[in-house]
Short mmCIF file of C-alpha atoms in Angstrom, two decimals:
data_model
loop_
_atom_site.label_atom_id
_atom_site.label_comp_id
_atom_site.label_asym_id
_atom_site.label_seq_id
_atom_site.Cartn_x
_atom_site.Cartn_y
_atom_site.Cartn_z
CA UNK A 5 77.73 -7.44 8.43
CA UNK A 6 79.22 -3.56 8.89
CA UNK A 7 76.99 -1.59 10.89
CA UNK A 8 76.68 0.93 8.04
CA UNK A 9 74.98 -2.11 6.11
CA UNK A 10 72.50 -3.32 8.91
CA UNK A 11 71.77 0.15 9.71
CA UNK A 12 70.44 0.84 5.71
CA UNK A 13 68.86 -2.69 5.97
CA UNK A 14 66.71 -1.68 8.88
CA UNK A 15 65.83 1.49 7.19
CA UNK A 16 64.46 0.20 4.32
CA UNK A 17 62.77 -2.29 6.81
CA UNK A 18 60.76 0.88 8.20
CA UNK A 19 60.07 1.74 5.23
CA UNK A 20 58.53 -0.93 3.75
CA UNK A 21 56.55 -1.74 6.50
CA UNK A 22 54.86 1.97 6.84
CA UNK A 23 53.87 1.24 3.11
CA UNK A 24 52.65 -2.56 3.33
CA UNK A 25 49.18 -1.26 5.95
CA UNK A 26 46.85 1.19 6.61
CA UNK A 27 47.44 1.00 10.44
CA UNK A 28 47.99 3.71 12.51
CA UNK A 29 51.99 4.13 14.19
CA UNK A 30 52.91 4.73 17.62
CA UNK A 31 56.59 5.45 17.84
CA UNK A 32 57.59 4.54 21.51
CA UNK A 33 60.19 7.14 22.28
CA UNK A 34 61.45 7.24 25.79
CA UNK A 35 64.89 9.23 25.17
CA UNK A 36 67.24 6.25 25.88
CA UNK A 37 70.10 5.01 23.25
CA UNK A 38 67.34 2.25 21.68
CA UNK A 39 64.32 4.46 21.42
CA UNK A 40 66.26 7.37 20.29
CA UNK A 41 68.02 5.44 17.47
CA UNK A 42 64.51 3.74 16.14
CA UNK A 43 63.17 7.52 16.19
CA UNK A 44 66.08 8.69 13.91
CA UNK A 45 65.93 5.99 11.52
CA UNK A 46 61.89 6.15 11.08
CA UNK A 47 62.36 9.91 10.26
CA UNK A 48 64.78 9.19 7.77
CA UNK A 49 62.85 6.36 6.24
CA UNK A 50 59.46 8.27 5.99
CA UNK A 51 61.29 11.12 4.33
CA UNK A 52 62.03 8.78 1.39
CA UNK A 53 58.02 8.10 1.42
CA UNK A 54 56.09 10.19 -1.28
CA UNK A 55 52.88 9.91 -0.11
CA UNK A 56 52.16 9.75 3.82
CA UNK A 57 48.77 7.57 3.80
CA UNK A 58 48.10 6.82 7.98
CA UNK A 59 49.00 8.92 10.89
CA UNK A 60 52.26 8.24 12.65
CA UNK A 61 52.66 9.59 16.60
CA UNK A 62 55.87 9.70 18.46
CA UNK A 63 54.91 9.17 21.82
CA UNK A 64 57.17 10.15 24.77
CA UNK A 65 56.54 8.13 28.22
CA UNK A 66 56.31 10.72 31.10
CA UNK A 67 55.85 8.33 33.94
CA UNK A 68 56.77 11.10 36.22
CA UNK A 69 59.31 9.22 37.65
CA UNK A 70 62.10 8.53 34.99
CA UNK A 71 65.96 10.17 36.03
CA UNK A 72 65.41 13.96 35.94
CA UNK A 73 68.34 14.47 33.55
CA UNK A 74 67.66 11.88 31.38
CA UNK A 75 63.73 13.17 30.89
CA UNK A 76 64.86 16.94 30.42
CA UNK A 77 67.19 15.42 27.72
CA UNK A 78 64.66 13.50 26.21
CA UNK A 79 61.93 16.58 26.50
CA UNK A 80 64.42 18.88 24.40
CA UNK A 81 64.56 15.87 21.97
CA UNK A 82 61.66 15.93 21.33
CA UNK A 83 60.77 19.62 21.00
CA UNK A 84 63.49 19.73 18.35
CA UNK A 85 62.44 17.02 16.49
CA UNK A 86 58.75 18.22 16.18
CA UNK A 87 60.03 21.83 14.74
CA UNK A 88 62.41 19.80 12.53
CA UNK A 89 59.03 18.02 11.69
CA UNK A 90 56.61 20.78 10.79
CA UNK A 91 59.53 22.07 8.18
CA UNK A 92 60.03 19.40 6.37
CA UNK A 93 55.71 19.06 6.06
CA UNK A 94 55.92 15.09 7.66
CA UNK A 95 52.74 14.28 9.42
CA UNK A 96 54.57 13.10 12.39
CA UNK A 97 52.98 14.02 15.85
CA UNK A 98 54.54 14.67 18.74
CA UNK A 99 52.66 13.80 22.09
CA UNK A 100 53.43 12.65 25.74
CA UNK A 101 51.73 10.53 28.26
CA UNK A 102 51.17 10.05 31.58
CA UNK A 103 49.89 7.48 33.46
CA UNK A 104 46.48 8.03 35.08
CA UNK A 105 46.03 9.94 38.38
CA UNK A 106 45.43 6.74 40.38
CA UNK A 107 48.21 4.71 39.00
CA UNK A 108 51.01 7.17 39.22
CA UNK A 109 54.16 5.24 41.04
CA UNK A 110 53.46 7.74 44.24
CA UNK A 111 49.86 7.13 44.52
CA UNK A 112 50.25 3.65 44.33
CA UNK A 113 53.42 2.81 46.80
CA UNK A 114 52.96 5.70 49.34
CA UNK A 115 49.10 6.32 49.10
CA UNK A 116 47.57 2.62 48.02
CA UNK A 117 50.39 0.77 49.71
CA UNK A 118 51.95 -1.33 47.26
CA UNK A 119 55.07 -2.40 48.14
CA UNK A 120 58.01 -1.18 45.69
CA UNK A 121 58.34 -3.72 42.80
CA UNK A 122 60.48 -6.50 42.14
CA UNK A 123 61.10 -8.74 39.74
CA UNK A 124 58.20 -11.46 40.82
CA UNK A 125 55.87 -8.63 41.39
CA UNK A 126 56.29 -5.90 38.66
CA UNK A 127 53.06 -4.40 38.75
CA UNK A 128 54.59 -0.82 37.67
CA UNK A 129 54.66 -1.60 33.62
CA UNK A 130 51.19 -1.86 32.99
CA UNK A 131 50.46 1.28 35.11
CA UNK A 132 53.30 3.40 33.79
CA UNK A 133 53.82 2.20 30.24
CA UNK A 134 50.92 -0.11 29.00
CA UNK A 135 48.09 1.78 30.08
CA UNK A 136 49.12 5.02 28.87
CA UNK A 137 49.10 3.70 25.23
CA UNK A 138 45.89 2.05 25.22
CA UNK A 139 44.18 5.29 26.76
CA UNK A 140 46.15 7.68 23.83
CA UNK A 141 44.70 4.81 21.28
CA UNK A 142 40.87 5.53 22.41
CA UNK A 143 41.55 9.29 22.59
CA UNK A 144 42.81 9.26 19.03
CA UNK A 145 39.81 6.39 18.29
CA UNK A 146 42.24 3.69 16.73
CA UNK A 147 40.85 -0.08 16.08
CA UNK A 148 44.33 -1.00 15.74
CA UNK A 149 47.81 -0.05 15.90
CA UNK A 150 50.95 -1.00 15.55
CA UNK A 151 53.85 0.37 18.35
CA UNK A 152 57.39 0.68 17.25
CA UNK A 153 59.68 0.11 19.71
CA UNK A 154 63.32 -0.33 20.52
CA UNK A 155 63.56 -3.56 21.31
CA UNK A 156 66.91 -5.50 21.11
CA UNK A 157 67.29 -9.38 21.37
CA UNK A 158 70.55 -9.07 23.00
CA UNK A 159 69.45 -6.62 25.43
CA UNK A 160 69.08 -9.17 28.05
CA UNK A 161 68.34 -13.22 28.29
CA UNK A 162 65.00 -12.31 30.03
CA UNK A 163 63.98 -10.30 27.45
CA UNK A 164 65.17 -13.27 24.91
CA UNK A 165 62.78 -15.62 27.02
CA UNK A 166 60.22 -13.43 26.54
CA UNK A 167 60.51 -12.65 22.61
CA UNK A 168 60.91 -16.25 21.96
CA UNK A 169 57.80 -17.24 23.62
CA UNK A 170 55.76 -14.49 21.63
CA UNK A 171 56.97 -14.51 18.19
CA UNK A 172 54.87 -15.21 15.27
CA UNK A 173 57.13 -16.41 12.59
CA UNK A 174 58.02 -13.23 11.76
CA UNK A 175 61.30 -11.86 14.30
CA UNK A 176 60.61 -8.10 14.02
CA UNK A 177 56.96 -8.35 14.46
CA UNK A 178 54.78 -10.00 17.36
CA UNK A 179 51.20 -9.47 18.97
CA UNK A 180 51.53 -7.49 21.97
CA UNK A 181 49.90 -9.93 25.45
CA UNK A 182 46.70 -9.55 26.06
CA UNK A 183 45.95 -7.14 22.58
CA UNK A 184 44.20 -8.87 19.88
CA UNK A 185 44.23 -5.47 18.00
CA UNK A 186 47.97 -4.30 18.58
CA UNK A 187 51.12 -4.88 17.27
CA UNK A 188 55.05 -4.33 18.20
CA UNK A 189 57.35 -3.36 15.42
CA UNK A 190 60.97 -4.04 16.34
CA UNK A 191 62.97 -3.09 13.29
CA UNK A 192 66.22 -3.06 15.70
CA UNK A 193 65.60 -6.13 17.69
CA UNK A 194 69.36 -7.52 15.56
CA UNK A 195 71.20 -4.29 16.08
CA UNK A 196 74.36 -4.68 18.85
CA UNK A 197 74.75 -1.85 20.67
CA UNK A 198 77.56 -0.92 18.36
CA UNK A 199 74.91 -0.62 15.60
CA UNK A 200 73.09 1.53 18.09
CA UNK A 201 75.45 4.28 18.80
CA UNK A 202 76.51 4.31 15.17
CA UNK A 203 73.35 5.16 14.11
CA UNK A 204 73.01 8.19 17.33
CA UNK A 205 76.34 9.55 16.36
CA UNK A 206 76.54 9.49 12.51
CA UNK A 207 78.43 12.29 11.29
CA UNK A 208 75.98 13.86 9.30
CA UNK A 209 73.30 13.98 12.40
CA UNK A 210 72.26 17.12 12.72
CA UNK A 211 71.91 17.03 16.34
CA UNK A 212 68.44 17.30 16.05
CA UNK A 213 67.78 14.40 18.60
CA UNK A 214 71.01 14.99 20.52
CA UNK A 215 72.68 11.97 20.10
CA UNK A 216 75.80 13.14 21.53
CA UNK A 217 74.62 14.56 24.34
CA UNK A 218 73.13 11.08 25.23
CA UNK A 219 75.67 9.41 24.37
CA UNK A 220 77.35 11.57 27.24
CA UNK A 221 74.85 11.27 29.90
CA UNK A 222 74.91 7.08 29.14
CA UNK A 223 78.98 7.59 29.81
CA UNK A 224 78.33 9.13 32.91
CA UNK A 225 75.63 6.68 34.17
CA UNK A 226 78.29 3.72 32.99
CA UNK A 227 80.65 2.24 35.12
CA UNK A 228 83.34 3.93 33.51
CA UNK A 229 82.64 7.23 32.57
CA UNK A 230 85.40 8.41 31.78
CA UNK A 231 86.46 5.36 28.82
CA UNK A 232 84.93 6.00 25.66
CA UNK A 233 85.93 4.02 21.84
CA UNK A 234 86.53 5.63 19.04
CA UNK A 235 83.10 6.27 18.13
CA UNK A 236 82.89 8.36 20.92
CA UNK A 237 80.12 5.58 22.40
CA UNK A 238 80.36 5.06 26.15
CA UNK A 239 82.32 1.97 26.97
CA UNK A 240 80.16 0.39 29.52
CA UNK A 241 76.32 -0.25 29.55
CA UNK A 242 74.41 1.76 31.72
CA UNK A 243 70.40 1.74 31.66
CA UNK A 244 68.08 4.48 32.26
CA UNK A 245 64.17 4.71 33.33
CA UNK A 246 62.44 5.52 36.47
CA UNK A 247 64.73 6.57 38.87
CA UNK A 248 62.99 4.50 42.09
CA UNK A 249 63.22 1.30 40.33
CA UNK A 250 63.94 -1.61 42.89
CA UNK A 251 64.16 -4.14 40.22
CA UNK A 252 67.20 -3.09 39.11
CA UNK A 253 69.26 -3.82 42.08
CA UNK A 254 71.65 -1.33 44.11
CA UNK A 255 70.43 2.01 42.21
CA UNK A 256 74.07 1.54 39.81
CA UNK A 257 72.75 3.98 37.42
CA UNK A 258 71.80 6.79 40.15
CA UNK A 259 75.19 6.40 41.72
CA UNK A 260 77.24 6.55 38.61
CA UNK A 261 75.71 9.61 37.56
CA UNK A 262 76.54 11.38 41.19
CA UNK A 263 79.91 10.05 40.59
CA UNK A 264 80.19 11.33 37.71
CA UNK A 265 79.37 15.16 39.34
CA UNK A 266 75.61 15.16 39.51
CA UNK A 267 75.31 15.43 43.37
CA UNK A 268 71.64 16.88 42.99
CA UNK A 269 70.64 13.29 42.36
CA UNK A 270 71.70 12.07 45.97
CA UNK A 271 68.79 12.55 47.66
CA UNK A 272 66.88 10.46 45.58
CA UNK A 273 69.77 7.51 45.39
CA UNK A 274 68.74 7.70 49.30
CA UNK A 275 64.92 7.48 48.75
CA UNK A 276 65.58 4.92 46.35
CA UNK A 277 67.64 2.54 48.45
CA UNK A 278 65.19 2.95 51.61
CA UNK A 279 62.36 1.61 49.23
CA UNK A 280 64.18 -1.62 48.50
CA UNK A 281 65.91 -2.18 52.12
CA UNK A 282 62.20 -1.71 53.85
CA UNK A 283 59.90 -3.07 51.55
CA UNK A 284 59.83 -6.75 52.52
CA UNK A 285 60.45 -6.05 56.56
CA UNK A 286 57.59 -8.20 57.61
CA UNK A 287 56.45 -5.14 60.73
CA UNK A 288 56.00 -2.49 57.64
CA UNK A 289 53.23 -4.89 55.73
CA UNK A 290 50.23 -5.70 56.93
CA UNK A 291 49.30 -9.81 57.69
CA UNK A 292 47.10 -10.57 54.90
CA UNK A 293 46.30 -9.30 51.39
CA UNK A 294 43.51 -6.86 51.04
CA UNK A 295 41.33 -10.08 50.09
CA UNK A 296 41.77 -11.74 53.35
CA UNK A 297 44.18 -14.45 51.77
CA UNK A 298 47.44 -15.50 54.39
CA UNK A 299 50.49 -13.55 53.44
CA UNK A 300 51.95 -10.15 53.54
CA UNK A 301 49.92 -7.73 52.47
CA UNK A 302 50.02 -3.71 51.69
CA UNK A 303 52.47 -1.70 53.44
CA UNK A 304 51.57 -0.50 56.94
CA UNK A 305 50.09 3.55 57.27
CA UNK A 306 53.28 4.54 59.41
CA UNK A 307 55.46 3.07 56.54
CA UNK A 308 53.57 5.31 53.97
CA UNK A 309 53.48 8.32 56.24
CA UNK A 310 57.36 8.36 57.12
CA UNK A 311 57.43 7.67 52.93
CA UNK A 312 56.16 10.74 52.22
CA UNK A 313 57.85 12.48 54.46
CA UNK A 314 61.48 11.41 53.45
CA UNK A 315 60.08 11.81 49.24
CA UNK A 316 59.33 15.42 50.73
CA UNK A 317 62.36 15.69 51.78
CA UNK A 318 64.62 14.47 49.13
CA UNK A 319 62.42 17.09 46.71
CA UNK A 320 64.09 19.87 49.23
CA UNK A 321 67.23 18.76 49.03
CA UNK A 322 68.03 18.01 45.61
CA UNK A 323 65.87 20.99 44.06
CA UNK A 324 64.07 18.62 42.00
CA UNK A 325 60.00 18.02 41.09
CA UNK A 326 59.43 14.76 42.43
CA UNK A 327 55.99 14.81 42.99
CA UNK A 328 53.22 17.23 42.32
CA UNK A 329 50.55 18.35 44.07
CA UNK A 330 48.28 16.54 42.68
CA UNK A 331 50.21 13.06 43.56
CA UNK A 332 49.77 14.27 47.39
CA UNK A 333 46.20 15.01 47.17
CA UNK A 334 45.39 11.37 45.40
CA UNK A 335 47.74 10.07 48.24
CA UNK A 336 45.66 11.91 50.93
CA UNK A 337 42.37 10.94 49.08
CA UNK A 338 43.48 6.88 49.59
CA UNK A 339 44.56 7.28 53.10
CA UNK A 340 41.15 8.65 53.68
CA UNK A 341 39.58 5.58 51.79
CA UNK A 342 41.63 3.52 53.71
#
């Protein structure tokens, strides 16, 4: 199948299931190739709608520690798309999120001593991404919802594990874990990344969500930046999201994109790769876990002190915002507790 035809295929998809409910939307939108694709194609499907009958939100994550670049991007995006939005009289609301005070990635590694995540110990998604939603839901006072997101099955074969464990009979739909009342909508989850960028850089795109201009920043952050097809799609995968990731081994994405002439971003490439290298030296955790069990335990006070003082640092060198004031002060506030 042509990617012209899946991509019409999927839009009807969206379509058809906006119509079929009376359940509130959450469009996940976090700027990247997948999110910023689903976004395009649910505009363009809800324009063919007559009659909008439930609210739909487009909801930008703002962990406060996604790639700089990638987040201003994203940011603009979005700012377009909600003008674009009020002319055309859709009901589509822009908002973004943030992760509560205490469970902000700073407060938590530097001031609560977590150590840095990895991929047995990923405590960061629920704090940055999960919790967020469920706190906009009971703002906005919904029973239920159902989150559209920009999922992919070929994304990655841990990804594949995990969508083949929680589907329902139904591939582009599943319960979310641990949600009786919500939903994931994945009208992409059979798109290649071919399918993707075709749908980001269709000629008639009126720029509105930049898909060029992330399709340029994903050729930077590939492995070869420079090599693009004829679509004008970057060659290579790259994959964006919170710059301090130590999941993700070796910081790839950070250095391609200092390769590729953004130097500002060295500092935190630095940061970054100090997390990973010190976070399982056995003298920077403590002996036992904060409930007394054998086994290392939260990272020591020096570790967090000298981690705050090189974050500091990297903000003064690379001219960035890395962490607000109000980070510090909850970081001050636990060492007190502590």
């Amino acid at each position: 199948m042509s990617s012209q035809n899946r991509i019409a295929i999927a839009r009807d998809r969206i379509r058809r299931a906006y119509l079929d409910d009376e359940i509130p939307w959450i469009v996940g939108y976090s700027g990247g190739k997948d999110s910023t694709a689903v976004l395009k194609l649910t505009a363009q499907a809800l324009a063919e709608v007559s009659t909008y009958h439930k609210p739909v939100t487009v909801m930008f994550w703002d962990t406060g520690v996604e790639v700089p670049c990638a987040a201003e991007l994203a940011q603009r995006a979005l700012r377009n798309f909600a003008g674009e939005c009020t002319k055309a009289d859709m009901p589509i609301e822009t908002i973004a999120v943030e992760p509560r005070p205490q469970d902000r990635f700073f407060v938590k590694v530097i001031g609560r001593g977590y150590p840095p995540p990895t991929d047995k110990f990923r405590w960061c998604t629920d704090r940055l991404r999960i919790n967020p939603v469920s706190d906009l839901l009971k703002r906005k006072g919904h029973r239920k919802a159902s989150v559209v997101v920009g999922v992919r099955a070929v994304e990655s074969s841990a990804r594949n594990l995990t969508l083949a464990e929680n589907t329902n009979g139904d591939r582009f739909w599943r319960r979310q874990n641990g949600f009786a009342n919500r939903y994931l909508f994945m009208p992409i989850i059979d798109f290649s990344v071919d399918d993707v960028w075709a749908v980001n850089l269709d000629e008639g795109d009126d720029c509105v969500l930049r898909g060029p201009e992330v399709a340029d920043l994903y050729a930077q952050a590939s492995d070869c930046p420079l090599e693009r097809d004829k679509s004008g799609a970057p060659s290579k995968p790259a994959r964006f999201g919170c710059w301090v990731c130590t999941v993700a081994k070796h910081g790839v994405t950070l250095r391609n994109l200092i390769n590729s002439g953004r130097t500002e971003l060295s500092p935190l490439l630095d940061f970054r790769m100090w997390l990973e290298q010190e976070r399982s030296n056995p003298k920077y955790r403590w002996a036992k876990r904060r409930n007394g069990d054998p086994g290392p335990g939260p990272m020591t006070m020096s570790w967090r002190v000298e981690a705050l003082e090189r974050l500091l640092r990297a903000q003064e060198l690379s001219g960035l915002n890395l962490v607000s004031e109000t980070e510090i002060n909850a970081i001050h506030e636990e060492w007190e507790r502590e």
